[in-house]
Amino acid sequence: MQLFHYHLVTSQLRDVEARYLTKLGFDLVARYGRVGDDHVAVEAGTSWEKLERDGFKLRLSELERGSVNVVVQPGHWRIPRVDHLGVALDEEEFQAVIERASEWNLRVQEHGGRRTFVATNAGYRLEIHPPRDWIEELLGDRAEFRLAELQLRADEPEAKAGALADILAVEIDGTAVLVGDTAVTFLAGGPEGRPELYGERFA
C-alpha cells in the first residue's frame, strides 16, 4: 500500500504550480484543458502567455517527482484543498476496500476502467488502484523521492483521520494515519468539507 498521489483545488493555481516546479523540484507532466471544442494536453515548455494567446482554458495541471504525483485544479479556495488521495494497493487490499465500501454504503465510482473513486463521507475521496504497470514503474524506478508526510487542516480532524484509517484498514495514532510509508496527519483549525493543505514532508 502506498500513497502516491493527491489532487488539489485552488484559485491560485499558477502560484501553487510554480511552488512545486521551482521550490520542490517537480516536473510538469502536462497542462490539460480545452482550446475551443478540442481537448488538449500541453507539455512542459509552453508559456502561460502563449496558452492565453491560443485561448487555452485550463482544466488541471499535473506534476511529478520521483514516486509522487500531484494534480492541481482551478477552484474557489486560495489555500489549496484536497479533493482526493491516490493510493496504490495490491489485489487483495483493493478488493477489501471495495467490499468495505459496499458494506458501509459508500459511493464507489469507476472511471473508464482506469480509476476507482471511493467516497469517505468525510469531505474528501480516495482514488484506489490495484496493481498497474504504470504505478509499478512510478513507485519502483523512481522511489528515491517519496511523500513521507502529508499534513491537512480540517474542521473535524479525528473524524477525517478515522474515515481514512477505517476504509483502508490501517493504523491510526491520534489524528495521524499511516498509509504505507506515508503519514497523513489531520490538524485542527481547518475548514468544513475538503481538508486544507498545510504541509508536506518528502523523503
Coordinates of N, CA and C in Angstrom, one line a residue, residues 2-97:
Q2 N 0.6 2.2 -0.9 CA 1.4 3.4 -1.0 C 0.6 4.6 -1.4
L3 N 0.7 5.7 -0.7 CA 0.1 6.9 -1.1 C 1.0 7.6 -2.1
F4 N 0.6 7.8 -3.3 CA 1.5 8.3 -4.4 C 0.9 9.5 -5.0
H5 N -0.3 9.9 -4.7 CA -1.0 11.0 -5.5 C -1.9 11.8 -4.6
Y6 N -2.0 13.1 -4.8 CA -3.0 13.9 -4.2 C -3.4 15.0 -5.2
H7 N -4.7 15.3 -5.1 CA -5.4 16.2 -6.0 C -5.8 17.5 -5.3
L8 N -5.3 18.6 -5.7 CA -5.5 19.9 -5.0 C -6.4 20.8 -5.8
V9 N -7.2 21.6 -5.2 CA -8.1 22.6 -5.8 C -7.8 23.9 -5.2
T10 N -7.5 24.9 -6.1 CA -7.2 26.2 -5.6 C -7.4 27.3 -6.6
S11 N -7.7 28.5 -6.1 CA -7.9 29.7 -7.0 C -6.5 30.3 -7.4
Q12 N -5.4 29.8 -6.8 CA -4.1 30.3 -7.1 C -3.3 29.3 -7.8
L13 N -3.8 28.7 -8.8 CA -3.2 27.6 -9.5 C -1.8 27.9 -10.0
R14 N -1.6 29.0 -10.6 CA -0.2 29.3 -11.1 C 0.8 29.4 -10.0
D15 N 0.4 30.0 -8.9 CA 1.4 30.1 -7.8 C 1.7 28.7 -7.2
V16 N 0.6 27.9 -7.0 CA 0.8 26.6 -6.5 C 1.6 25.7 -7.4
E17 N 1.3 25.8 -8.7 CA 2.1 25.0 -9.7 C 3.6 25.5 -9.6
A18 N 3.8 26.8 -9.5 CA 5.2 27.3 -9.5 C 6.0 26.8 -8.3
R19 N 5.2 26.7 -7.1 CA 5.9 26.2 -5.9 C 6.4 24.8 -6.1
Y20 N 5.7 23.9 -6.7 CA 6.1 22.6 -7.0 C 7.3 22.5 -8.0
L21 N 7.2 23.4 -9.0 CA 8.2 23.4 -10.1 C 9.5 24.0 -9.6
T22 N 9.5 25.1 -8.9 CA 10.7 25.8 -8.6 C 11.3 25.5 -7.2
K23 N 10.4 25.4 -6.2 CA 10.9 25.2 -4.8 C 11.1 23.7 -4.5
L24 N 10.2 22.9 -5.1 CA 10.2 21.4 -4.7 C 10.8 20.5 -5.8
G25 N 11.1 21.1 -7.0 CA 11.8 20.4 -8.0 C 11.0 19.4 -8.8
F26 N 9.7 19.6 -8.8 CA 8.8 18.7 -9.6 C 9.0 19.0 -11.1
D27 N 8.6 18.1 -11.9 CA 8.5 18.3 -13.3 C 7.0 18.5 -13.7
L28 N 6.8 19.3 -14.7 CA 5.4 19.4 -15.3 C 5.2 18.3 -16.3
V29 N 4.2 17.4 -16.0 CA 3.8 16.4 -16.9 C 3.1 17.0 -18.1
A30 N 2.0 17.7 -17.7 CA 1.3 18.4 -18.8 C 0.2 19.3 -18.1
R31 N -0.3 20.2 -18.9 CA -1.5 21.0 -18.5 C -2.6 20.5 -19.4
Y32 N -3.7 20.2 -18.8 CA -4.8 19.7 -19.6 C -6.0 20.7 -19.6
G33 N -6.6 20.8 -20.8 CA -7.7 21.8 -20.9 C -8.3 21.7 -22.3
R34 N -8.8 22.9 -22.7 CA -9.5 23.0 -24.0 C -9.1 24.2 -24.7
V35 N -9.0 24.1 -26.0 CA -8.9 25.2 -27.0 C -10.1 25.1 -27.9
G36 N -11.1 26.0 -27.7 CA -12.3 25.8 -28.4 C -13.1 24.6 -27.9
D37 N -13.4 23.7 -28.9 CA -14.1 22.5 -28.5 C -13.1 21.3 -28.4
D38 N -11.9 21.6 -28.6 CA -10.9 20.5 -28.6 C -10.2 20.3 -27.2
H39 N -10.1 19.0 -26.8 CA -9.4 18.7 -25.5 C -7.9 18.6 -25.9
V40 N -7.1 19.3 -25.1 CA -5.7 19.3 -25.5 C -4.8 19.1 -24.2
A41 N -3.7 18.5 -24.4 CA -2.7 18.3 -23.3 C -1.4 19.0 -23.8
V42 N -1.0 20.0 -23.0 CA 0.2 20.8 -23.3 C 1.4 20.4 -22.4
E43 N 2.4 19.9 -23.0 CA 3.6 19.5 -22.2 C 4.4 20.7 -21.8
A44 N 5.4 20.5 -20.9 CA 6.3 21.5 -20.5 C 7.0 22.2 -21.6
G45 N 7.3 23.5 -21.4 CA 8.0 24.3 -22.5 C 7.1 25.3 -23.1
T46 N 5.8 25.2 -22.9 CA 4.9 26.2 -23.4 C 4.5 27.2 -22.3
S47 N 4.7 28.5 -22.6 CA 4.5 29.5 -21.5 C 3.0 29.8 -21.3
W48 N 2.6 30.3 -20.1 CA 1.3 30.7 -19.9 C 0.8 31.8 -20.9
E49 N 1.7 32.7 -21.3 CA 1.4 33.7 -22.2 C 1.0 33.2 -23.5
K50 N 1.7 32.2 -24.0 CA 1.3 31.5 -25.3 C -0.1 30.8 -25.1
L51 N -0.2 30.1 -24.0 CA -1.5 29.4 -23.8 C -2.7 30.4 -23.8
E52 N -2.5 31.6 -23.2 CA -3.5 32.6 -23.2 C -3.8 33.1 -24.6
R53 N -2.8 33.3 -25.4 CA -3.0 33.8 -26.8 C -3.7 32.7 -27.6
D54 N -3.5 31.4 -27.3 CA -4.1 30.4 -28.0 C -5.6 30.1 -27.5
G55 N -6.0 30.8 -26.5 CA -7.4 30.6 -26.0 C -7.5 29.4 -25.1
F56 N -6.4 28.9 -24.5 CA -6.4 27.7 -23.7 C -7.2 27.9 -22.4
K57 N -8.1 27.0 -22.1 CA -8.9 27.0 -20.9 C -8.4 25.8 -20.0
L58 N -7.7 26.1 -18.9 CA -7.1 25.1 -18.1 C -8.1 24.3 -17.3
R59 N -8.0 22.9 -17.3 CA -8.8 22.1 -16.5 C -8.0 21.6 -15.3
L60 N -6.7 21.2 -15.6 CA -5.9 20.8 -14.4 C -4.4 20.8 -14.9
S61 N -3.5 20.8 -13.9 CA -2.1 20.7 -14.2 C -1.5 19.5 -13.4
E62 N -0.7 18.7 -14.1 CA -0.2 17.5 -13.5 C 1.3 17.6 -13.3
L63 N 1.8 17.3 -12.1 CA 3.2 17.5 -11.7 C 3.7 16.2 -11.1
E64 N 5.0 15.9 -11.2 CA 5.5 14.7 -10.8 C 7.0 14.8 -10.4
R65 N 7.4 14.1 -9.3 CA 8.8 14.0 -9.0 C 8.9 12.6 -8.2
G66 N 9.9 11.8 -8.7 CA 10.0 10.5 -8.0 C 8.8 9.7 -8.0
S67 N 8.3 9.3 -6.9 CA 7.1 8.5 -6.8 C 5.9 9.3 -6.3
V68 N 6.0 10.6 -6.5 CA 4.9 11.5 -6.1 C 4.3 12.2 -7.3
N69 N 3.0 12.1 -7.4 CA 2.2 12.7 -8.5 C 1.2 13.7 -7.8
V70 N 1.2 14.9 -8.3 CA 0.3 15.9 -7.7 C -0.5 16.6 -8.9
V71 N -1.8 16.7 -8.7 CA -2.6 17.4 -9.7 C -3.2 18.6 -9.0
V72 N -3.2 19.7 -9.8 CA -3.7 21.0 -9.3 C -4.8 21.4 -10.2
Q73 N -6.0 21.7 -9.7 CA -7.2 22.1 -10.4 C -7.7 23.5 -10.0
P74 N -8.1 24.3 -11.0 CA -8.7 25.6 -10.6 C -9.9 25.4 -9.7
G75 N -10.1 26.3 -8.7 CA -11.2 26.2 -7.8 C -11.4 27.5 -7.1
H76 N -12.2 27.4 -6.0 CA -12.6 28.6 -5.3 C -11.6 29.0 -4.2
W77 N -10.8 28.1 -3.7 CA -10.1 28.4 -2.4 C -8.6 28.8 -2.7
R78 N -8.2 29.9 -2.0 CA -6.9 30.4 -2.1 C -5.9 29.4 -1.6
I79 N -6.1 28.9 -0.4 CA -5.2 27.8 0.2 C -5.7 26.5 -0.4
P80 N -4.9 25.7 -1.0 CA -5.3 24.5 -1.7 C -6.1 23.6 -0.8
R81 N -7.1 23.0 -1.3 CA -7.8 21.9 -0.6 C -7.7 20.6 -1.3
V82 N -7.8 19.5 -0.6 CA -7.6 18.2 -1.1 C -8.9 17.6 -1.6
D83 N -9.1 17.3 -2.9 CA -10.2 16.6 -3.4 C -10.1 15.1 -3.1
H84 N -9.0 14.6 -3.4 CA -8.8 13.1 -3.2 C -7.3 12.7 -3.0
L85 N -7.1 11.6 -2.4 CA -5.8 11.0 -2.2 C -5.8 9.7 -3.1
G86 N -4.6 9.5 -3.7 CA -4.5 8.3 -4.6 C -3.6 7.3 -3.9
V87 N -4.1 6.1 -3.8 CA -3.4 5.0 -3.1 C -3.3 3.8 -4.0
A88 N -2.1 3.3 -4.1 CA -1.8 2.0 -4.8 C -1.9 0.9 -3.8
L89 N -2.6 -0.2 -4.2 CA -2.9 -1.3 -3.4 C -2.6 -2.6 -4.1
D90 N -2.3 -3.7 -3.3 CA -2.3 -5.0 -4.0 C -3.7 -5.5 -4.3
E91 N -3.8 -6.6 -5.0 CA -5.1 -7.0 -5.4 C -6.0 -7.3 -4.2
E92 N -5.5 -7.9 -3.2 CA -6.3 -8.3 -2.0 C -6.7 -7.1 -1.3
E93 N -5.8 -6.1 -1.1 CA -6.2 -4.8 -0.4 C -7.3 -4.1 -1.2
F94 N -7.1 -4.1 -2.5 CA -8.1 -3.4 -3.4 C -9.5 -4.0 -3.2
Q95 N -9.6 -5.3 -3.3 CA -10.9 -5.9 -3.1 C -11.5 -5.7 -1.8
A96 N -10.6 -5.7 -0.7 CA -11.1 -5.5 0.6 C -11.7 -4.1 0.8
V97 N -11.0 -3.1 0.2 CA -11.6 -1.7 0.3 C -12.9 -1.6 -0.4

